[in-house]
C-alpha cells in the first residue's frame, strides 16, 4: 500500500520548461509514475519532440508552447489542459535563466529580465494554475529553487536573488494555499550536468570547485531529480508543505571535504 501512494496514474501534470535539461527529466519521471503530462516551453519544436516521447508511453499530452513572462500564454495552456485532461493536478515550474556577470556591470534590463523569468514567472504560473487547483480543492505545485536559494554564488547576483525569492514564495504560498488543498513545495538541485553547462563543469576552475564542494565527488545526473518530483507530486507527500527539498549530493552539508 505504501508504494501505491507514489502512483500518479490518473493525475494530470503541467511542466513549464519541461522540454530540456532538468525539466525534461522530471517529465520522464512523472510519465513513468503514470501521469498524463503536458511539457511546455518557448520552442515549439522541442514541445513537439517531447510530446512524441510522452505519447510513446501511452500517456496523454499537449503540443502548446508557452512563456512564463506572458500570462496570456499560460492561461491558454491551462484552458487547453483542462479541456484535454479534465483538470490539472500537478504544476512543476522549471523555466529559468541565468547570466554570469560582475554585479557592477549588471544593468536594470538584465536584472529585471532574470527576475521576471525565474521569480515573477514562477508567481505567474502559480497564480494561473493555482486558481484552478484552489477551485477544485486539490493541487501539487513543485517549484525549482537552487543552491543559490541558500548560499551566494559568485557573479550571479540576479540569479541568486531570484532563487532565494522562489524559496520564500514557495513557503508563502504553502501557508496560504495548503489549508485549501494545494500543497506547494520546491526542489533545490545541486550541480547537475546538462548540455548547457557541461563545458563549464568540465573545463573551468568554477566547475572543479563545485565538484570539490560536493561530498559525493561528482555532478548529478538529471534523472536523479525525478524521484523528488514524483514524491512531492504524489500522495506519499500529503503532509509535506512549504518544504524546499535539496538534492545536491551533500553540497550544502559540506564543510571541509579533505
Coordinates of C-alpha atoms in Angstrom, one line a residue:
X1 CA 0.0 0.0 0.0
X2 CA 2.9 2.4 0.8
X3 CA 4.3 2.1 -2.7
X4 CA 0.9 2.8 -4.3
X5 CA 1.0 6.3 -2.8
X6 CA 3.7 7.2 -5.3
X7 CA 1.5 6.1 -8.2
X8 CA 0.4 9.1 -10.4
X9 CA -2.0 7.2 -12.6
X10 CA -5.0 9.4 -13.4
X11 CA -3.1 12.6 -12.5
X12 CA -2.6 15.4 -15.0
X13 CA 0.6 17.5 -14.9
X14 CA 2.0 20.6 -16.4
X15 CA 5.8 21.0 -16.6
X16 CA 6.9 24.5 -17.6
X17 CA 10.4 24.5 -19.0
X18 CA 9.8 20.7 -19.5
X19 CA 11.4 20.1 -22.9
X20 CA 15.1 20.1 -22.0
X21 CA 17.6 19.6 -19.1
X22 CA 16.1 19.1 -15.7
X23 CA 12.6 19.8 -16.8
X24 CA 12.7 17.0 -19.4
X25 CA 14.0 14.6 -16.8
X26 CA 11.1 15.5 -14.5
X27 CA 8.6 14.9 -17.3
X28 CA 10.1 11.5 -17.9
X29 CA 9.7 10.7 -14.1
X30 CA 6.1 11.8 -14.0
X31 CA 5.2 9.8 -17.1
X32 CA 6.9 6.7 -15.6
X33 CA 4.9 7.2 -12.5
X34 CA 1.7 7.1 -14.6
X35 CA 0.8 10.8 -15.1
X36 CA -0.5 12.4 -18.2
X37 CA 1.9 15.3 -18.8
X38 CA 1.9 18.5 -20.9
X39 CA 5.5 19.7 -21.3
X40 CA 5.7 23.3 -22.4
X41 CA 8.4 25.8 -23.2
X42 CA 9.0 28.6 -25.7
X43 CA 10.3 26.4 -28.5
X44 CA 7.6 24.6 -30.4
X45 CA 10.0 22.1 -32.0
X46 CA 11.1 20.9 -28.5
X47 CA 7.5 20.8 -27.3
X48 CA 6.6 18.6 -30.3
X49 CA 9.5 16.3 -29.8
X50 CA 8.8 15.9 -26.1
X51 CA 5.1 15.2 -26.8
X52 CA 6.1 12.4 -29.2
X53 CA 8.1 10.8 -26.4
X54 CA 5.3 11.1 -23.9
X55 CA 2.8 9.6 -26.3
X56 CA 5.1 6.7 -26.9
X57 CA 4.5 5.6 -23.3
X58 CA 0.7 5.7 -23.9
X59 CA 0.1 8.9 -22.0
X60 CA -1.9 12.0 -23.0
X61 CA -0.1 15.2 -23.7
X62 CA -0.4 18.6 -25.4
X63 CA 1.6 20.4 -28.0
X64 CA 1.4 24.0 -26.8
X65 CA 4.4 26.4 -26.4
X66 CA 4.3 29.0 -23.6
X67 CA 6.4 31.6 -22.0
X68 CA 6.3 32.3 -18.3
X69 CA 6.8 36.0 -19.0
X70 CA 3.5 36.0 -20.9
X71 CA 0.5 35.4 -18.7
X72 CA -1.9 35.0 -21.6
X73 CA 0.2 32.1 -22.9
X74 CA -0.1 30.4 -19.5
X75 CA -3.8 30.9 -19.4
X76 CA -4.2 29.4 -22.9
X77 CA -2.2 26.4 -21.8
X78 CA -4.3 26.0 -18.6
X79 CA -7.6 26.1 -20.6
X80 CA -6.2 23.6 -23.2
X81 CA -5.1 21.3 -20.4
X82 CA -8.4 21.4 -18.6
X83 CA -10.2 20.6 -21.9
X84 CA -7.8 17.7 -22.7
X85 CA -7.3 16.2 -19.3
X86 CA -10.4 17.4 -17.4
X87 CA -8.2 19.0 -14.7
X88 CA -4.7 20.0 -13.7
X89 CA -3.4 18.2 -10.6
X90 CA 0.3 19.0 -10.7
X91 CA 2.4 22.0 -11.8
X92 CA 6.1 21.9 -12.0
X93 CA 7.9 25.3 -12.6
X94 CA 11.2 24.6 -14.3
X95 CA 11.5 27.6 -16.6
X96 CA 14.6 29.7 -15.7
X97 CA 17.6 31.7 -17.0
X98 CA 20.9 33.0 -15.7
X99 CA 23.8 35.2 -16.7
X100 CA 27.2 35.3 -15.1
X101 CA 28.5 38.9 -14.9
X102 CA 30.2 41.1 -12.2
X103 CA 27.4 42.7 -10.3
X104 CA 28.6 46.2 -11.0
X105 CA 28.1 45.5 -14.7
X106 CA 24.6 44.2 -14.4
X107 CA 22.2 46.8 -15.9
X108 CA 18.5 47.2 -15.0
X109 CA 17.2 45.3 -18.0
X110 CA 19.3 42.2 -17.3
X111 CA 18.4 42.2 -13.7
X112 CA 14.7 42.6 -14.4
X113 CA 14.8 40.0 -17.1
X114 CA 16.2 37.3 -14.9
X115 CA 13.8 38.1 -12.1
X116 CA 10.9 38.3 -14.4
X117 CA 11.6 34.7 -15.7
X118 CA 12.8 33.0 -12.5
X119 CA 10.7 34.6 -9.8
X120 CA 7.8 36.6 -11.3
X121 CA 7.4 33.8 -13.9
X122 CA 7.0 31.3 -11.1
X123 CA 4.5 33.5 -9.4
X124 CA 2.5 33.9 -12.7
X125 CA 2.4 30.2 -13.3
X126 CA 1.3 29.5 -9.7
X127 CA -1.4 32.1 -10.0
X128 CA -2.7 30.9 -13.3
X129 CA -2.7 27.2 -12.4
X130 CA -3.2 27.6 -8.7
X131 CA -6.6 29.3 -9.3
X132 CA -7.8 26.2 -11.0
X133 CA -6.4 24.0 -8.3
X134 CA -8.0 26.1 -5.5
X135 CA -11.3 25.9 -7.2
X136 CA -11.0 22.1 -7.1
X137 CA -9.6 21.9 -3.6
X138 CA -6.6 19.8 -4.8
X139 CA -3.2 20.5 -6.3
X140 CA 0.5 19.9 -6.1
X141 CA 2.9 22.6 -7.1
X142 CA 6.6 22.0 -7.3
X143 CA 8.9 25.0 -7.9
X144 CA 12.6 24.7 -8.8
X145 CA 14.8 26.5 -6.3
X146 CA 18.6 26.3 -6.3
X147 CA 21.7 26.1 -4.1
X148 CA 21.6 29.8 -4.6
X149 CA 18.4 29.9 -2.6
X150 CA 20.6 29.2 0.4
X151 CA 24.2 30.4 -0.4
X152 CA 25.8 33.1 -2.5
X153 CA 27.2 32.1 -5.9
X154 CA 29.9 34.2 -7.5
X155 CA 28.9 36.8 -10.1
X156 CA 25.3 35.7 -10.5
X157 CA 23.6 38.1 -8.1
X158 CA 20.3 38.4 -10.1
X159 CA 20.0 34.6 -10.3
X160 CA 20.8 34.2 -6.6
X161 CA 18.3 36.8 -5.6
X162 CA 15.6 35.3 -7.9
X163 CA 16.1 31.8 -6.5
X164 CA 16.1 33.0 -2.9
X165 CA 12.8 34.6 -3.8
X166 CA 11.5 31.3 -5.2
X167 CA 12.1 29.6 -1.9
X168 CA 10.4 32.4 0.0
X169 CA 7.5 32.4 -2.4
X170 CA 7.1 28.6 -2.0
X171 CA 6.8 29.0 1.8
X172 CA 4.4 31.9 1.5
X173 CA 2.1 30.0 -0.9
X174 CA 2.3 26.9 1.2
X175 CA 0.9 28.8 4.2
X176 CA -1.8 30.5 2.2
X177 CA -2.9 27.6 -0.1
X178 CA -2.1 24.5 1.9
X179 CA -5.2 24.7 4.1
X180 CA -7.2 24.8 0.8
X181 CA -5.8 21.5 -0.5
X182 CA -3.0 22.9 -2.7
X183 CA 0.4 21.9 -1.4
X184 CA 3.4 24.0 -2.5
X185 CA 6.9 22.7 -2.3
X186 CA 10.2 23.2 -4.1
X187 CA 13.3 21.2 -5.2
X188 CA 16.7 22.7 -4.9
X189 CA 19.0 20.9 -7.3
X190 CA 22.7 20.8 -6.7
X191 CA 25.1 20.8 -9.7
X192 CA 23.7 18.7 -12.5
X193 CA 25.3 18.1 -15.8
X194 CA 23.2 19.3 -18.8
X195 CA 24.2 20.1 -22.4
X196 CA 24.1 23.8 -21.5
X197 CA 26.7 23.6 -18.7
X198 CA 28.9 20.7 -19.4
X199 CA 31.7 22.9 -20.8
X200 CA 31.6 25.0 -17.6
X201 CA 31.6 21.9 -15.3
X202 CA 34.4 20.1 -17.2
X203 CA 36.7 22.8 -18.2
X204 CA 36.9 25.6 -15.6
X205 CA 38.0 26.3 -12.1
X206 CA 34.4 27.0 -11.2
X207 CA 33.4 23.5 -12.2
X208 CA 36.3 22.0 -10.3
X209 CA 35.2 23.9 -7.2
X210 CA 31.6 22.8 -7.5
X211 CA 32.8 19.1 -7.6
X212 CA 35.3 19.7 -4.7
X213 CA 32.5 21.0 -2.5
X214 CA 30.2 18.1 -3.3
X215 CA 30.9 15.2 -0.9
X216 CA 29.8 12.6 -3.5
X217 CA 32.6 13.9 -5.6
X218 CA 30.6 14.0 -8.8
X219 CA 27.9 16.0 -10.6
X220 CA 24.3 14.9 -10.5
X221 CA 22.5 13.2 -13.4
X222 CA 19.3 14.9 -14.2
X223 CA 17.3 11.7 -13.8
X224 CA 18.3 11.6 -10.2
X225 CA 15.9 14.5 -9.6
X226 CA 12.9 12.6 -10.9
X227 CA 12.2 10.8 -7.6
X228 CA 12.0 14.0 -5.7
X229 CA 9.4 15.4 -8.1
X230 CA 7.3 12.2 -8.1
X231 CA 7.4 12.2 -4.3
X232 CA 6.3 15.8 -4.0
X233 CA 3.6 15.3 -6.6
X234 CA 2.2 12.2 -5.1
X235 CA 0.0 11.2 -2.1
X236 CA 3.2 10.0 -0.4
X237 CA 3.9 13.7 0.3
X238 CA 0.3 14.5 1.5
X239 CA 1.7 16.1 4.7
X240 CA 4.7 17.9 3.1
X241 CA 4.0 21.6 2.5
X242 CA 6.4 24.5 2.3
X243 CA 9.4 22.3 2.0
X244 CA 12.5 23.0 -0.1
X245 CA 13.9 19.6 -0.8
X246 CA 17.6 19.7 -1.5
X247 CA 19.0 17.2 -4.0
X248 CA 22.7 18.1 -4.1
X249 CA 25.0 15.2 -3.2
X250 CA 25.7 16.9 0.2
X251 CA 26.9 20.3 -1.2
X252 CA 25.0 22.3 1.4
X253 CA 26.0 19.9 4.2
X254 CA 29.7 20.3 3.3
X255 CA 32.3 22.0 5.3
X256 CA 35.8 20.6 4.8
X257 CA 35.9 17.6 2.5
X258 CA 39.6 16.5 2.9

